[in-house]
Amino acid sequence: MTDHTVTGGAAPAGAVAPGADAVGAKKRGPKNWRPLLLLIPAFVIVSMFFLAPLADVFIRSITDPVPGVQNYVWLFTTEANLNVVLRTFGTAILVTFVCLLLAYPYAYLMTIVSDRTRNLMQLFIMMPLWTSILVRTLAWMVLLQDTGPINGLLAAWFGIGPIPLIRTTFGVALGMTQVLLPFMVLPLYSSMSKIDKRLLPAASNLGANPVTAFFTVYLPLSKPGIFSGGVTVFILGLGFYIIPALLGSSKEIMISAMIQQQISVFLMWGQGTALGIFLLVCTILILVVVSRFNKGGSLFPGVDR
């Protein structure tokens, strides 16, 4: 008589432990959405203070003074408007390149100096952020005016002047560069501080000269900081109002000043809001395009994807 009773040893391969079905069912059950309830206050705040005003601006742009797209037609068919748009983008691009040229060596120097010197360099970068933009712009007005200290030194030392520095594109770009420079230095330093300092000596040992080693090794590795700083400076430069208004002239008007002029002076809310929507769409498109080009990194150094 054969005994089919299994005593001891491991359970059969097809056997299921008691309670396993209950555990699996619990894991496959509906997700717990309660943590998402914590997002409701943030969503309400964003909706009240950003989405709702933005929707109101868009509605005004297509309904004031009458429903239609006449405000956008006015924006893209008026030569003066196109000149303002080109001037705004051109100035923002110029300021971005100048900030990059000034910030890149400064940020690199911060990565190779001692901790004490680095802290001082960071302090010099952060100090302008603790001062009002209006105060700094008024200081530039004093320095750049025809009878200001800069023209006075040029006349005393070189016998030239006065050179028109204020109410020009140069004055506007100079003031914007001074304000936006920290927003280029900090992302560059954040990116450069993660680069292994032994890579350049290794490239030199393999036969590359310093210039080749820099452009083939160091510069590509610092690309995330360049993208992040460049996008930040460019987008901030598109929306500047105080500096172009005080250091520029009516010939140097930019989009932000034109929006204020259309709404506050001419009471043309439809045209002013159309300009604002256009600027917002341009900003979003810039972020999308740069994200495509910067596939290997993030627009925000230190924040991994």
Short mmCIF file of C-alpha atoms in Angstrom, two decimals:
data_model
loop_
_atom_site.label_atom_id
_atom_site.label_comp_id
_atom_site.label_asym_id
_atom_site.label_seq_id
_atom_site.Cartn_x
_atom_site.Cartn_y
_atom_site.Cartn_z
CA MET A 1 0.00 0.00 0.00
CA THR A 2 1.47 3.24 -1.09
CA ASP A 3 1.44 6.20 1.31
CA HIS A 4 0.64 9.49 -0.53
CA THR A 5 0.97 11.66 2.58
CA VAL A 6 3.73 14.30 2.37
CA THR A 7 5.50 14.82 5.64
CA GLY A 8 8.23 17.49 6.10
CA GLY A 9 10.31 18.94 3.30
CA ALA A 10 9.44 21.84 1.02
CA ALA A 11 5.95 22.58 -0.21
CA PRO A 12 5.06 21.58 -3.77
CA ALA A 13 6.00 24.05 -6.49
CA GLY A 14 2.43 24.91 -7.30
CA ALA A 15 1.36 25.39 -3.71
CA VAL A 16 0.31 28.86 -2.55
CA ALA A 17 1.05 29.97 0.96
CA PRO A 18 -2.00 30.71 3.11
CA GLY A 19 -2.90 34.40 2.95
CA ALA A 20 -0.88 35.05 -0.24
CA ASP A 21 -4.04 35.74 -2.24
CA ALA A 22 -5.13 38.28 0.33
CA VAL A 23 -1.76 40.04 0.28
CA GLY A 24 -1.71 40.13 -3.53
CA ALA A 25 -5.23 41.46 -3.62
CA LYS A 26 -4.28 44.15 -1.14
CA LYS A 27 -1.32 45.20 -3.28
CA ARG A 28 -3.45 45.23 -6.42
CA GLY A 29 -6.21 47.19 -4.72
CA PRO A 30 -7.06 50.83 -5.41
CA LYS A 31 -4.29 53.31 -4.78
CA ASN A 32 -4.38 55.60 -1.79
CA TRP A 33 -5.10 59.06 -3.15
CA ARG A 34 -5.17 60.74 0.24
CA PRO A 35 -1.61 62.17 -0.02
CA LEU A 36 -2.72 64.02 -3.15
CA LEU A 37 -5.19 65.94 -1.02
CA LEU A 38 -2.19 67.84 0.35
CA LEU A 39 -1.80 69.41 -3.11
CA ILE A 40 -5.25 70.99 -3.01
CA PRO A 41 -4.17 74.17 -1.11
CA ALA A 42 -1.27 74.71 -3.52
CA PHE A 43 -3.54 74.13 -6.52
CA VAL A 44 -6.09 76.60 -5.17
CA ILE A 45 -3.42 79.26 -4.58
CA VAL A 46 -1.90 78.78 -8.05
CA SER A 47 -5.36 78.89 -9.63
CA MET A 48 -6.37 82.07 -7.80
CA PHE A 49 -3.16 84.04 -8.23
CA PHE A 50 -1.81 82.75 -11.56
CA LEU A 51 -4.20 80.72 -13.69
CA ALA A 52 -7.27 82.91 -13.15
CA PRO A 53 -5.47 86.22 -13.92
CA LEU A 54 -3.76 84.59 -16.90
CA ALA A 55 -7.12 83.41 -18.23
CA ASP A 56 -8.52 86.91 -17.73
CA VAL A 57 -5.59 88.42 -19.66
CA PHE A 58 -6.11 85.99 -22.54
CA ILE A 59 -9.86 86.65 -22.66
CA ARG A 60 -9.25 90.41 -22.74
CA SER A 61 -6.79 89.99 -25.60
CA ILE A 62 -9.49 88.45 -27.81
CA THR A 63 -12.55 90.40 -26.60
CA ASP A 64 -11.39 94.00 -26.06
CA PRO A 65 -12.70 96.18 -27.61
CA VAL A 66 -14.69 93.63 -29.66
CA PRO A 67 -14.42 89.83 -29.92
CA GLY A 68 -11.88 88.69 -32.46
CA VAL A 69 -8.15 88.44 -33.14
CA GLN A 70 -7.73 92.04 -34.26
CA ASN A 71 -5.29 92.74 -31.40
CA TYR A 72 -2.93 90.00 -32.60
CA VAL A 73 -3.31 91.19 -36.18
CA TRP A 74 -2.31 94.66 -34.96
CA LEU A 75 0.68 93.15 -33.15
CA PHE A 76 2.08 91.29 -36.16
CA THR A 77 1.23 93.77 -38.91
CA THR A 78 2.39 97.04 -37.37
CA GLU A 79 6.00 97.84 -38.23
CA ALA A 80 6.60 99.72 -34.97
CA ASN A 81 5.51 96.68 -32.97
CA LEU A 82 7.83 94.38 -34.91
CA ASN A 83 10.72 96.78 -34.29
CA VAL A 84 9.98 96.71 -30.56
CA VAL A 85 9.90 92.90 -30.58
CA LEU A 86 13.19 92.68 -32.48
CA ARG A 87 14.80 95.25 -30.19
CA THR A 88 13.64 93.36 -27.09
CA PHE A 89 14.93 90.00 -28.30
CA GLY A 90 18.14 91.52 -29.64
CA THR A 91 18.89 93.26 -26.35
CA ALA A 92 18.13 90.10 -24.37
CA ILE A 93 20.45 88.05 -26.62
CA LEU A 94 23.21 90.65 -26.31
CA VAL A 95 22.93 90.74 -22.52
CA THR A 96 22.95 86.93 -22.39
CA PHE A 97 26.19 86.66 -24.38
CA VAL A 98 27.89 89.43 -22.40
CA CYS A 99 26.87 87.77 -19.11
CA LEU A 100 28.20 84.43 -20.37
CA LEU A 101 31.55 85.93 -21.38
CA LEU A 102 31.93 87.61 -17.99
CA ALA A 103 30.51 84.83 -15.83
CA TYR A 104 32.29 81.83 -17.34
CA PRO A 105 35.85 82.70 -16.23
CA TYR A 106 34.53 84.01 -12.90
CA ALA A 107 32.67 80.77 -12.19
CA TYR A 108 35.67 78.69 -13.26
CA LEU A 109 37.92 80.67 -10.93
CA MET A 110 35.51 79.96 -8.09
CA THR A 111 36.08 76.22 -8.59
CA ILE A 112 39.89 76.36 -8.23
CA VAL A 113 40.46 78.88 -5.44
CA SER A 114 40.51 78.22 -1.72
CA ASP A 115 37.33 78.01 0.32
CA ARG A 116 37.90 81.42 1.89
CA THR A 117 38.41 83.11 -1.48
CA ARG A 118 35.42 81.28 -2.91
CA ASN A 119 33.22 82.57 -0.10
CA LEU A 120 34.36 86.13 -0.82
CA MET A 121 33.66 85.70 -4.53
CA GLN A 122 30.20 84.36 -3.75
CA LEU A 123 29.61 87.33 -1.46
CA PHE A 124 30.52 89.74 -4.26
CA ILE A 125 28.02 87.97 -6.53
CA MET A 126 25.22 87.90 -3.97
CA MET A 127 25.58 91.49 -2.71
CA PRO A 128 23.90 93.06 -5.78
CA LEU A 129 20.88 90.81 -5.20
CA TRP A 130 20.42 92.41 -1.79
CA THR A 131 20.07 95.87 -3.32
CA SER A 132 16.98 97.21 -5.02
CA ILE A 133 17.07 97.21 -8.81
CA LEU A 134 15.68 100.75 -8.76
CA VAL A 135 18.54 101.97 -6.55
CA ARG A 136 21.15 100.32 -8.78
CA THR A 137 19.55 101.78 -11.90
CA LEU A 138 19.55 105.27 -10.41
CA ALA A 139 23.25 104.81 -9.63
CA TRP A 140 23.89 103.91 -13.26
CA MET A 141 22.00 107.04 -14.32
CA VAL A 142 24.45 109.13 -12.29
CA LEU A 143 27.47 107.30 -13.70
CA LEU A 144 26.39 107.29 -17.35
CA GLN A 145 24.98 110.78 -17.75
CA ASP A 146 26.78 113.24 -20.03
CA THR A 147 28.26 115.11 -17.05
CA GLY A 148 28.78 111.97 -14.96
CA PRO A 149 31.98 110.48 -13.56
CA ILE A 150 32.65 108.19 -16.54
CA ASN A 151 32.52 110.97 -19.11
CA GLY A 152 34.49 113.16 -16.71
CA LEU A 153 37.31 110.59 -16.53
CA LEU A 154 37.31 110.13 -20.30
CA ALA A 155 37.60 113.88 -20.80
CA ALA A 156 40.34 114.27 -18.17
CA TRP A 157 42.48 111.29 -19.15
CA PHE A 158 41.92 110.94 -22.89
CA GLY A 159 40.49 114.31 -23.89
CA ILE A 160 37.37 112.81 -25.44
CA GLY A 161 33.70 113.18 -24.71
CA PRO A 162 31.11 113.56 -23.71
CA ILE A 163 30.13 110.17 -25.15
CA PRO A 164 26.39 109.39 -25.15
CA LEU A 165 26.23 106.47 -22.73
CA ILE A 166 22.76 106.95 -21.32
CA ARG A 167 19.56 106.82 -23.40
CA THR A 168 21.27 104.28 -25.68
CA THR A 169 21.21 100.53 -26.21
CA PHE A 170 24.66 100.39 -24.63
CA GLY A 171 23.39 101.94 -21.40
CA VAL A 172 20.39 99.62 -21.25
CA ALA A 173 22.53 96.53 -21.93
CA LEU A 174 25.10 97.62 -19.35
CA GLY A 175 22.51 98.08 -16.63
CA MET A 176 20.78 94.78 -17.45
CA THR A 177 24.10 92.91 -17.50
CA GLN A 178 25.01 94.16 -14.04
CA VAL A 179 21.66 93.02 -12.65
CA LEU A 180 21.52 89.65 -14.41
CA LEU A 181 25.17 88.58 -14.02
CA PRO A 182 24.55 86.62 -10.75
CA PHE A 183 21.88 84.56 -12.51
CA MET A 184 24.55 83.38 -14.95
CA VAL A 185 27.40 82.88 -12.46
CA LEU A 186 25.50 80.69 -9.99
CA PRO A 187 24.27 78.03 -12.49
CA LEU A 188 27.70 77.93 -14.13
CA TYR A 189 29.42 77.42 -10.79
CA SER A 190 26.92 74.72 -9.81
CA SER A 191 27.70 72.86 -13.03
CA MET A 192 31.47 73.40 -13.00
CA SER A 193 31.88 72.33 -9.38
CA LYS A 194 30.84 68.79 -10.40
CA ILE A 195 33.47 68.45 -13.13
CA ASP A 196 36.48 66.32 -12.19
CA LYS A 197 39.54 68.57 -12.11
CA ARG A 198 41.77 65.69 -13.26
CA LEU A 199 40.20 65.58 -16.72
CA LEU A 200 42.13 68.52 -18.16
CA PRO A 201 45.56 67.25 -16.97
CA ALA A 202 44.60 63.82 -18.33
CA ALA A 203 43.79 65.32 -21.72
CA SER A 204 47.10 67.18 -21.70
CA ASN A 205 48.96 63.96 -20.90
CA LEU A 206 47.29 62.36 -23.90
CA GLY A 207 48.67 65.06 -26.19
CA ALA A 208 45.94 67.69 -26.28
CA ASN A 209 47.00 71.31 -25.94
CA PRO A 210 45.19 73.44 -23.32
CA VAL A 211 42.84 75.03 -25.88
CA THR A 212 41.85 71.70 -27.41
CA ALA A 213 41.41 70.13 -23.98
CA PHE A 214 39.14 72.98 -22.92
CA PHE A 215 36.87 72.91 -25.99
CA THR A 216 36.67 69.11 -26.23
CA VAL A 217 36.53 68.15 -22.55
CA TYR A 218 35.67 70.96 -20.16
CA LEU A 219 33.27 73.06 -22.23
CA PRO A 220 30.90 70.17 -23.13
CA LEU A 221 30.74 69.11 -19.48
CA SER A 222 29.77 72.64 -18.44
CA LYS A 223 26.95 72.76 -21.00
CA PRO A 224 24.14 72.28 -18.42
CA GLY A 225 25.27 75.42 -16.58
CA ILE A 226 25.49 77.36 -19.85
CA PHE A 227 21.97 76.33 -20.87
CA SER A 228 20.50 77.02 -17.45
CA GLY A 229 22.18 80.40 -16.99
CA GLY A 230 21.54 81.44 -20.58
CA VAL A 231 17.84 80.60 -20.46
CA THR A 232 17.40 82.33 -17.09
CA VAL A 233 19.16 85.51 -18.18
CA PHE A 234 17.45 85.62 -21.57
CA ILE A 235 13.93 85.15 -20.20
CA LEU A 236 14.47 87.69 -17.42
CA GLY A 237 15.90 90.11 -19.98
CA LEU A 238 12.76 89.88 -22.11
CA GLY A 239 10.61 91.25 -19.29
CA PHE A 240 12.78 94.09 -17.98
CA TYR A 241 10.95 97.36 -17.48
CA ILE A 242 12.73 99.65 -15.00
CA ILE A 243 16.19 99.66 -16.60
CA PRO A 244 15.04 100.30 -20.22
CA ALA A 245 12.67 102.99 -18.94
CA LEU A 246 15.36 104.85 -16.96
CA LEU A 247 18.53 104.19 -18.97
CA GLY A 248 16.91 104.10 -22.40
CA SER A 249 14.80 106.50 -24.40
CA SER A 250 11.62 106.43 -26.42
CA LYS A 251 13.70 104.94 -29.23
CA GLU A 252 14.86 102.12 -26.94
CA ILE A 253 11.39 101.06 -25.75
CA MET A 254 10.96 97.34 -25.09
CA ILE A 255 7.92 95.07 -24.87
CA SER A 256 7.38 95.54 -21.15
CA ALA A 257 7.34 99.32 -21.48
CA MET A 258 5.04 99.06 -24.48
CA ILE A 259 2.57 96.94 -22.48
CA GLN A 260 2.53 99.60 -19.75
CA GLN A 261 2.06 102.30 -22.38
CA GLN A 262 -0.87 100.54 -24.08
CA ILE A 263 -2.70 99.80 -20.81
CA SER A 264 -1.93 102.82 -18.60
CA VAL A 265 -1.57 105.61 -21.16
CA PHE A 266 -3.79 104.65 -24.10
CA LEU A 267 -6.19 102.41 -22.10
CA MET A 268 -5.96 99.80 -24.87
CA TRP A 269 -6.31 96.72 -22.72
CA GLY A 270 -6.76 94.38 -25.65
CA GLN A 271 -3.52 95.39 -27.33
CA GLY A 272 -1.57 95.41 -24.06
CA THR A 273 -2.79 91.97 -23.04
CA ALA A 274 -2.04 90.62 -26.54
CA LEU A 275 1.55 91.76 -26.08
CA GLY A 276 1.66 90.00 -22.72
CA ILE A 277 0.30 86.74 -24.12
CA PHE A 278 2.79 86.95 -26.98
CA LEU A 279 5.66 87.33 -24.51
CA LEU A 280 4.41 84.37 -22.46
CA VAL A 281 4.12 82.13 -25.52
CA CYS A 282 7.63 83.10 -26.61
CA THR A 283 8.97 82.21 -23.17
CA ILE A 284 7.30 78.78 -23.23
CA LEU A 285 8.61 78.08 -26.74
CA ILE A 286 12.13 79.03 -25.69
CA LEU A 287 11.98 76.59 -22.78
CA VAL A 288 10.71 73.81 -25.05
CA VAL A 289 13.38 74.41 -27.70
CA VAL A 290 16.22 74.61 -25.17
CA SER A 291 14.98 71.43 -23.48
CA ARG A 292 15.19 69.67 -26.84
CA PHE A 293 18.76 70.81 -27.40
CA ASN A 294 19.74 69.97 -23.81
CA LYS A 295 18.53 66.38 -23.87
CA GLY A 296 21.41 65.08 -21.79
CA GLY A 297 20.96 67.44 -18.89
CA SER A 298 18.58 69.57 -16.93
CA LEU A 299 17.81 73.26 -17.24
CA PHE A 300 18.39 73.46 -13.51
CA PRO A 301 21.88 72.33 -12.40
CA GLY A 302 21.76 70.24 -9.27
CA VAL A 303 18.26 68.95 -10.08
CA ASP A 304 18.54 65.53 -11.72
CA ARG A 305 15.91 64.26 -14.10
#
